[in-house]
Tab-separated table of C-alpha atoms and ligand atoms in Angstrom:
chain	number	residue	atom	x	y	z
E	9	UNK	CA	9.741	10.013	17.091
E	10	UNK	CA	12.397	11.537	14.848
E	11	UNK	CA	11.942	12.550	11.211
E	12	UNK	CA	15.048	12.118	9.077
E	13	UNK	CA	14.875	14.191	5.930
E	14	UNK	CA	18.402	13.835	4.583
E	15	UNK	CA	19.073	10.119	4.749
E	16	UNK	CA	22.746	9.170	4.475
E	17	UNK	CA	24.437	5.764	4.617
E	18	UNK	CA	25.016	6.390	8.302
E	19	UNK	CA	21.403	7.340	9.154
E	20	UNK	CA	20.123	4.323	7.179
E	21	UNK	CA	22.492	2.097	9.130
E	22	UNK	CA	21.113	3.515	12.380
E	23	UNK	CA	17.539	3.039	11.106
E	24	UNK	CA	18.291	-0.619	10.286
E	25	UNK	CA	19.798	-1.094	13.766
E	26	UNK	CA	16.708	0.483	15.256
E	27	UNK	CA	14.494	-1.983	13.340
E	28	UNK	CA	16.671	-4.845	14.593
E	29	UNK	CA	16.097	-3.540	18.153
E	30	UNK	CA	12.331	-3.798	17.736
E	31	UNK	CA	11.464	-0.180	16.912
E	32	UNK	CA	9.169	1.095	14.173
E	33	UNK	CA	10.583	2.830	11.086
E	34	UNK	CA	8.333	4.511	8.512
E	35	UNK	CA	9.842	4.618	5.029
E	36	UNK	CA	8.914	5.714	1.490
E	37	UNK	CA	8.224	3.245	-1.305
E	38	UNK	CA	7.288	4.066	-4.905
E	39	UNK	CA	3.625	3.315	-4.016
E	40	UNK	CA	2.889	4.721	-0.520
E	41	UNK	CA	4.787	5.098	2.766
E	42	UNK	CA	5.121	1.938	4.853
E	43	UNK	CA	5.462	1.461	8.607
E	44	UNK	CA	8.083	-1.242	9.145
E	45	UNK	CA	9.164	-3.623	11.898
E	46	UNK	CA	11.422	-6.679	12.030
E	47	UNK	CA	9.157	-9.408	10.598
E	48	UNK	CA	10.627	-12.058	12.927
E	49	UNK	CA	9.989	-10.037	16.106
E	50	UNK	CA	6.601	-11.029	17.519
E	51	UNK	CA	6.445	-8.220	20.098
E	52	UNK	CA	7.395	-5.574	17.538
E	53	UNK	CA	4.715	-6.854	15.156
E	54	UNK	CA	2.131	-6.770	17.981
E	55	UNK	CA	3.149	-3.180	18.700
E	56	UNK	CA	2.788	-2.328	14.996
E	57	UNK	CA	-0.814	-3.638	14.968
E	58	UNK	CA	-1.523	-1.486	18.003
E	59	UNK	CA	-0.067	1.673	16.436
E	60	UNK	CA	-2.056	1.079	13.241
E	61	UNK	CA	-5.226	0.175	15.140
E	62	UNK	CA	-5.513	-2.833	12.843
E	63	UNK	CA	-7.312	-6.119	13.609
E	64	UNK	CA	-4.744	-8.893	14.115
E	65	UNK	CA	-6.295	-11.167	11.475
E	66	UNK	CA	-5.249	-8.746	8.705
E	67	UNK	CA	-1.999	-10.124	7.290
E	68	UNK	CA	1.137	-8.028	6.676
E	69	UNK	CA	3.395	-7.784	3.629
E	70	UNK	CA	7.044	-8.714	4.211
E	71	UNK	CA	9.518	-6.480	2.358
E	72	UNK	CA	12.844	-7.944	1.237
E	73	UNK	CA	15.745	-6.283	-0.577
E	74	UNK	CA	15.766	-8.635	-3.554
E	75	UNK	CA	14.204	-11.701	-5.116
E	76	UNK	CA	17.217	-13.703	-3.916
E	77	UNK	CA	15.652	-13.836	-0.434
E	78	UNK	CA	12.231	-14.981	-1.622
E	79	UNK	CA	12.615	-18.647	-0.713
E	80	UNK	CA	13.314	-17.791	2.924
E	81	UNK	CA	9.653	-16.766	3.204
E	82	UNK	CA	7.837	-18.605	0.409
E	83	UNK	CA	7.777	-22.151	-0.979
E	84	UNK	CA	6.202	-23.949	-3.929
E	85	UNK	CA	6.678	-20.830	-6.020
E	86	UNK	CA	4.926	-21.373	-9.362
E	87	UNK	CA	6.785	-20.674	-12.601
E	88	UNK	CA	4.424	-17.800	-13.441
E	89	UNK	CA	5.262	-16.119	-10.113
E	90	UNK	CA	8.980	-16.368	-10.882
E	91	UNK	CA	8.310	-14.705	-14.245
E	92	UNK	CA	6.335	-11.924	-12.543
E	93	UNK	CA	9.047	-11.380	-9.935
E	94	UNK	CA	11.800	-11.275	-12.568
E	95	UNK	CA	9.844	-8.785	-14.666
E	96	UNK	CA	8.225	-6.453	-12.139
E	97	UNK	CA	10.558	-6.519	-9.117
E	98	UNK	CA	11.777	-4.239	-7.840
E	99	UNK	CA	8.453	-2.494	-8.325
E	100	UNK	CA	4.839	-1.881	-7.239
E	101	UNK	CA	3.820	-5.547	-6.923
E	102	UNK	CA	3.163	-7.916	-3.994
E	103	UNK	CA	3.013	-11.683	-4.489
E	104	UNK	CA	0.951	-13.919	-2.192
E	105	UNK	CA	2.671	-17.322	-1.924
E	106	UNK	CA	2.553	-20.427	0.289
E	107	UNK	CA	4.578	-19.589	3.418
E	108	UNK	CA	7.658	-21.215	4.940
E	109	UNK	CA	7.956	-21.814	8.698
E	110	UNK	CA	9.642	-18.424	9.016
E	111	UNK	CA	6.337	-16.679	8.219
E	112	UNK	CA	4.546	-17.084	11.529
E	113	UNK	CA	0.828	-16.800	12.279
E	114	UNK	CA	1.392	-13.379	13.855
E	115	UNK	CA	2.325	-12.021	10.400
E	116	UNK	CA	-0.189	-13.883	8.267
E	117	UNK	CA	-3.279	-13.686	10.469
E	118	UNK	CA	-3.164	-17.530	10.608
E	119	UNK	CA	-3.309	-17.883	6.819
E	120	UNK	CA	-1.025	-20.383	5.079
E	121	UNK	CA	0.214	-17.772	2.650
E	122	UNK	CA	2.528	-14.771	2.935
E	123	UNK	CA	2.657	-11.501	0.981
E	124	UNK	CA	6.135	-10.553	-0.272
E	125	UNK	CA	7.288	-7.356	-1.937
E	126	UNK	CA	10.546	-5.894	-3.337
E	127	UNK	CA	10.230	-2.128	-3.664
E	128	UNK	CA	12.211	-0.062	-6.170
E	129	UNK	CA	12.507	2.986	-3.905
E	130	UNK	CA	16.262	3.561	-3.482
E	131	UNK	CA	15.943	4.686	0.126
E	132	UNK	CA	13.809	1.721	1.241
E	133	UNK	CA	15.941	-0.630	-0.796
E	134	UNK	CA	19.126	0.637	0.903
E	135	UNK	CA	17.414	0.332	4.304
E	136	UNK	CA	16.436	-3.305	3.681
E	137	UNK	CA	19.910	-4.213	2.363
E	138	UNK	CA	21.486	-2.734	5.490
E	139	UNK	CA	18.875	-4.491	7.669
E	140	UNK	CA	19.714	-7.828	6.051
E	141	UNK	CA	23.463	-7.142	6.417
E	142	UNK	CA	22.765	-6.798	10.132
E	143	UNK	CA	21.155	-10.251	10.190
E	144	UNK	CA	17.536	-9.251	9.483
E	145	UNK	CA	15.397	-11.450	7.253
E	146	UNK	CA	12.509	-9.191	6.263
E	147	UNK	CA	10.621	-6.025	7.210
E	148	UNK	CA	6.885	-6.405	7.797
E	149	UNK	CA	5.134	-3.210	6.759
E	150	UNK	CA	1.587	-2.091	6.107
E	151	UNK	CA	0.841	1.358	4.725
E	152	UNK	CA	1.750	3.951	7.377
E	153	UNK	CA	-1.808	5.093	8.146
E	154	UNK	CA	-4.322	4.275	10.867
E	155	UNK	CA	-6.553	1.348	9.913
E	156	UNK	CA	-9.194	2.256	7.324
E	157	UNK	CA	-7.711	5.685	6.612
E	158	UNK	CA	-6.006	7.183	3.558
E	159	UNK	CA	-2.507	5.817	2.845
E	160	UNK	CA	0.243	8.441	3.223
E	161	UNK	CA	2.210	9.462	0.140
E	162	UNK	CA	4.466	12.002	1.894
E	163	UNK	CA	6.378	11.987	5.181
E	164	UNK	CA	4.158	14.850	6.407
E	165	UNK	CA	1.121	12.635	5.878
E	166	UNK	CA	2.778	9.907	7.981
E	167	UNK	CA	3.296	12.457	10.770
E	168	UNK	CA	-0.350	13.523	10.452
E	169	UNK	CA	-1.529	9.900	10.703
E	170	UNK	CA	0.754	8.455	13.339
E	171	UNK	CA	2.676	11.047	15.372
E	172	UNK	CA	0.492	10.622	18.448
E	173	UNK	CA	0.975	6.828	18.384
E	174	UNK	CA	4.738	6.614	17.733
E	175	UNK	CA	7.290	6.708	20.543
E	176	UNK	CA	10.569	8.614	20.856
E	177	UNK	CA	12.634	5.687	19.527
E	178	UNK	CA	10.583	5.330	16.326
E	179	UNK	CA	11.719	6.948	13.056
E	180	UNK	CA	10.176	8.422	9.923
E	181	UNK	CA	12.433	8.490	6.858
E	182	UNK	CA	11.460	11.296	4.472
E	183	UNK	CA	12.054	10.372	0.836
E	184	UNK	CA	9.749	12.960	-0.744
E	185	UNK	CA	6.401	12.251	-2.403
E	186	UNK	CA	5.671	8.732	-3.697
E	187	UNK	CA	5.820	8.382	-7.476
E	188	UNK	CA	2.990	5.841	-8.002
E	189	UNK	CA	0.657	7.058	-5.261
E	190	UNK	CA	-1.596	3.988	-4.865
E	191	UNK	CA	-0.689	0.723	-3.134
E	192	UNK	CA	1.000	-2.194	-4.911
E	193	UNK	CA	-0.858	-4.668	-7.103
E	194	UNK	CA	-1.461	-7.784	-4.987
E	195	UNK	CA	-1.401	-11.060	-6.923
E	196	UNK	CA	-2.497	-14.360	-5.407
E	197	UNK	CA	0.055	-16.942	-6.571
E	198	UNK	CA	-1.263	-19.881	-4.533
E	199	UNK	CA	-3.357	-21.285	-7.394
E	200	UNK	CA	-2.723	-22.597	-10.908
E	201	UNK	CA	-3.189	-19.155	-12.398
E	202	UNK	CA	-2.492	-15.673	-11.023
E	203	UNK	CA	-5.390	-13.769	-9.486
E	204	UNK	CA	-5.450	-10.038	-8.775
E	205	UNK	CA	-6.546	-9.302	-5.197
E	206	UNK	CA	-5.837	-5.565	-5.289
E	207	UNK	CA	-5.321	-3.654	-8.551
E	208	UNK	CA	-2.337	-1.316	-8.847
E	209	UNK	CA	0.245	0.000	-11.306
E	210	UNK	CA	1.012	-3.541	-12.532
E	211	UNK	CA	-2.156	-4.136	-14.508
E	212	UNK	CA	-4.059	-7.272	-15.597
E	213	UNK	CA	-2.773	-6.787	-19.155
E	214	UNK	CA	0.834	-6.535	-17.979
E	215	UNK	CA	0.415	-9.710	-15.919
E	216	UNK	CA	-1.220	-11.546	-18.829
E	217	UNK	CA	1.568	-10.479	-21.210
E	218	UNK	CA	4.286	-11.845	-18.926
E	219	UNK	CA	2.595	-15.064	-17.799
E	220	UNK	CA	0.766	-15.933	-21.003
E	221	UNK	CA	-2.388	-16.441	-18.917
E	222	UNK	CA	-5.514	-14.330	-19.330
E	223	UNK	CA	-5.886	-12.647	-15.938
E	224	UNK	CA	-9.226	-11.345	-14.698
E	225	UNK	CA	-9.479	-7.659	-13.923
E	226	UNK	CA	-10.585	-7.280	-10.314
E	227	UNK	CA	-13.969	-5.614	-10.385
E	228	UNK	CA	-14.798	-4.403	-6.911
E	229	UNK	CA	-17.957	-5.751	-5.386
E	230	UNK	CA	-18.951	-8.297	-8.001
E	231	UNK	CA	-16.205	-10.939	-7.884
E	232	UNK	CA	-14.799	-10.707	-4.399
E	233	UNK	CA	-11.832	-13.027	-3.876
E	234	UNK	CA	-12.346	-16.031	-1.609
E	235	UNK	CA	-9.260	-15.559	0.558
E	236	UNK	CA	-8.855	-12.672	2.935
E	237	UNK	CA	-8.025	-9.681	0.795
E	238	UNK	CA	-7.403	-5.998	1.368
E	239	UNK	CA	-10.162	-3.481	1.495
E	240	UNK	CA	-12.983	-5.921	2.101
E	241	UNK	CA	-14.164	-3.882	5.038
E	242	UNK	CA	-16.445	-0.926	4.706
E	243	UNK	CA	-14.914	2.505	4.404
E	244	UNK	CA	-11.306	1.767	3.559
E	245	UNK	CA	-8.829	4.371	2.299
E	246	UNK	CA	-11.262	6.998	3.601
E	247	UNK	CA	-10.849	10.637	4.652
E	248	UNK	CA	-13.163	12.239	7.222
E	249	UNK	CA	-14.997	14.058	4.419
E	250	UNK	CA	-17.771	12.097	2.696
E	251	UNK	CA	-16.649	11.026	-0.783
E	252	UNK	CA	-19.244	10.961	-3.591
E	253	UNK	CA	-18.535	9.701	-7.093
E	254	UNK	CA	-19.702	11.433	-10.244
E	255	UNK	CA	-22.345	13.695	-8.799
E	256	UNK	CA	-22.531	17.470	-9.148
E	257	UNK	CA	-20.862	19.381	-6.323
E	258	UNK	CA	-22.684	22.015	-4.329
E	259	UNK	CA	-20.876	25.276	-3.590
E	260	UNK	CA	-18.298	24.597	-0.844
E	261	UNK	CA	-17.804	20.940	-1.760
E	262	UNK	CA	-14.340	19.650	-2.669
E	263	UNK	CA	-13.839	18.562	-6.280
E	264	UNK	CA	-11.347	16.126	-7.839
E	265	UNK	CA	-11.277	15.410	-11.581
E	266	UNK	CA	-8.899	15.312	-14.549
E	267	UNK	CA	-7.682	18.781	-15.539
E	268	UNK	CA	-9.762	18.724	-18.746
E	269	UNK	CA	-12.939	18.837	-16.609
E	270	UNK	CA	-13.662	22.400	-15.452
E	271	UNK	CA	-14.455	23.181	-11.816
E	272	UNK	CA	-18.231	23.603	-11.292
E	273	UNK	CA	-19.219	27.004	-9.858
E	274	UNK	CA	-18.509	27.320	-6.131
E	275	UNK	CA	-16.696	23.968	-5.832
E	276	UNK	CA	-13.237	23.839	-4.261
E	277	UNK	CA	-10.748	22.209	-6.610
E	278	UNK	CA	-8.480	19.778	-4.728
E	279	UNK	CA	-6.566	18.288	-7.673
E	280	UNK	CA	-6.370	18.652	-11.460
E	281	UNK	CA	-4.288	15.709	-12.677
E	282	UNK	CA	-3.377	15.790	-16.382
E	283	UNK	CA	-3.623	12.024	-16.866
E	284	UNK	CA	-4.309	8.797	-14.965
E	285	UNK	CA	-0.708	8.413	-13.773
E	286	UNK	CA	-0.814	11.870	-12.223
E	287	UNK	CA	-4.315	11.117	-10.890
E	288	UNK	CA	-2.896	8.197	-8.870
E	289	UNK	CA	0.014	10.335	-7.662
E	290	UNK	CA	-2.238	13.145	-6.432
E	291	UNK	CA	-5.380	11.351	-5.230
E	292	UNK	CA	-4.486	10.618	-1.603
E	293	UNK	CA	-2.974	14.055	-1.022
E	294	UNK	CA	-6.134	15.608	-2.468
E	295	UNK	CA	-8.343	13.574	-0.095
E	296	UNK	CA	-6.152	14.684	2.818
E	297	UNK	CA	-6.457	18.291	1.679
E	298	UNK	CA	-10.241	17.963	1.947
E	299	UNK	CA	-9.801	17.147	5.636
E	300	UNK	CA	-7.257	19.925	6.193
E	301	UNK	CA	-9.774	22.347	4.711
E	302	UNK	CA	-12.480	20.704	6.858
E	303	UNK	CA	-14.739	20.152	3.866
E	304	UNK	CA	-17.803	18.006	4.616
E	305	UNK	CA	-18.023	16.523	1.108
E	306	UNK	CA	-15.715	15.706	-1.786
E	307	UNK	CA	-17.089	15.038	-5.254
E	308	UNK	CA	-14.799	12.899	-7.398
E	309	UNK	CA	-15.099	12.224	-11.129
E	310	UNK	CA	-13.346	8.851	-11.512
E	311	UNK	CA	-10.932	8.343	-14.416
E	312	UNK	CA	-11.600	5.784	-17.158
E	313	UNK	CA	-9.376	3.263	-18.926
E	314	UNK	CA	-7.733	-0.072	-18.237
E	315	UNK	CA	-4.480	1.336	-16.839
E	316	UNK	CA	-4.060	2.859	-13.367
E	317	UNK	CA	-7.705	3.958	-13.671
E	318	UNK	CA	-8.714	0.480	-12.456
E	319	UNK	CA	-6.721	0.882	-9.227
E	320	UNK	CA	-7.946	4.445	-8.703
E	321	UNK	CA	-11.600	3.409	-9.188
E	322	UNK	CA	-11.104	0.455	-6.820
E	323	UNK	CA	-9.886	2.784	-4.043
E	324	UNK	CA	-12.571	5.374	-4.801
E	325	UNK	CA	-15.338	2.781	-4.563
E	326	UNK	CA	-13.955	1.656	-1.225
E	327	UNK	CA	-13.718	5.141	0.243
E	328	UNK	CA	-17.012	6.375	-1.226
E	329	UNK	CA	-19.709	7.303	1.278
E	330	UNK	CA	-22.199	4.503	1.850
E	331	UNK	CA	-25.419	5.730	3.375
N	17	TXA	O1	2.105	-0.693	-1.744
N	17	TXA	C1	1.951	-1.438	-0.776
N	17	TXA	O2	1.642	-2.631	-0.886
N	17	TXA	C2	2.209	-0.844	0.618
N	17	TXA	C3	3.700	-0.554	0.770
N	17	TXA	C4	4.037	0.017	2.124
N	17	TXA	O3	4.438	-1.712	0.518
N	17	TXA	N1	1.748	-1.736	1.642
N	17	TXA	C5	0.448	-1.962	1.885
N	17	TXA	O4	0.246	-2.781	2.992
N	17	TXA	O5	-0.428	-1.479	1.230
N	17	TXA	P1	-1.194	-2.911	3.697
N	17	TXA	O6	-0.958	-3.812	4.857
N	17	TXA	O7	-1.719	-1.571	3.994
N	17	TXA	O8	-2.048	-3.637	2.635
N	17	TXA	C6	-1.677	-4.937	2.270
N	17	TXA	C7	-2.875	-5.774	2.083
N	17	TXA	C8	-3.632	-5.997	3.376
N	17	TXA	O9	-4.892	-5.399	3.312
N	17	TXA	C9	-3.759	-7.498	3.484
N	17	TXA	O10	-5.104	-7.898	3.675
N	17	TXA	C10	-3.244	-8.022	2.148
N	17	TXA	O11	-2.405	-7.048	1.643
N	17	TXA	N2	-2.464	-9.228	2.374
N	17	TXA	C11	-1.281	-9.333	3.011
N	17	TXA	N3	-0.919	-10.621	3.120
N	17	TXA	C12	-1.898	-11.346	2.525
N	17	TXA	C13	-2.130	-12.735	2.322
N	17	TXA	N4	-1.281	-13.654	2.771
N	17	TXA	N5	-3.247	-13.104	1.665
N	17	TXA	C14	-4.119	-12.174	1.211
N	17	TXA	N6	-3.977	-10.848	1.390
N	17	TXA	C15	-2.874	-10.443	2.032
N	18	MG	MG1	-3.092	-0.141	3.912
């Protein structure tokens, strides 16, 4: 596997060609790093599931360069979904829509819907444009971590997660740290009104404002969505260290909280974000740091609010230690 840290037009062209040949390419997005393959290549997708260690009934998101290509993959697109796409794409949002025949069972885990995303990251965007210029139709990509583990927000974290599983023809494109830091908001657009399946930087209020429909905040645990959704397995987004929420750390435990909260005596501070936006940016790196430092426990004081705090708390609840 090669890591490309100064991506030029020529290296992106080669990366797109490599995708077209069935190889894996990891790339940055504004949310987290993705691990991409040609979404129409069944063997490449099977290989991707193997590298991730992911069960084959977990559907993949298809990444396209712009909304113009949406109807290749999705049909019966409701008016509210068009409004969302026009407003928040390119950006940290994935829409779940009824699929066309192009979206095969091997992508959707046999579901009749497909997840589609247009990222705003310039590097990924240029890669997908080049890929489509070479005849590609979409890049299927989950987060570039092993199944159940913490999503990578830097190229180094991708190396840490996947180097032993990638082969010499696979690539990692280094675009620096991700700006959002938690995965995209996933919105189910297969019903009369939008439904949040995974909270992210596009919040319930933002969705309500654009669609004119009051959208429910996804509260983890209590109102689980009916269709197969992310993170509904135990211990998702989890480091090796045990994560505890809102308890007092013992000396030697890792500690993550907003900067205004002082470090308890003996605790090892892993991040001091100034606000919720920075909290999302730093969270996954801080959880990885706990493992690098081989800490047995991490105590996290979750943020509050109805902004990115909702997404952060959703991930924290999923990675929290369940005895
Ligand atoms: O920010 C993101 O969304 C990142 C970047 C790389 O784009 N991708 C990402 O992919 O987080 P992944 O595969 O790690 O998480 C996507 C989740 C999966 O857990 C899957 O269950 C859900 O989206 N999903 C995909 N297609 C779906 C569908 N048709 N119906 C319901 N859930 C779906
Ligand atoms: Mg993931």
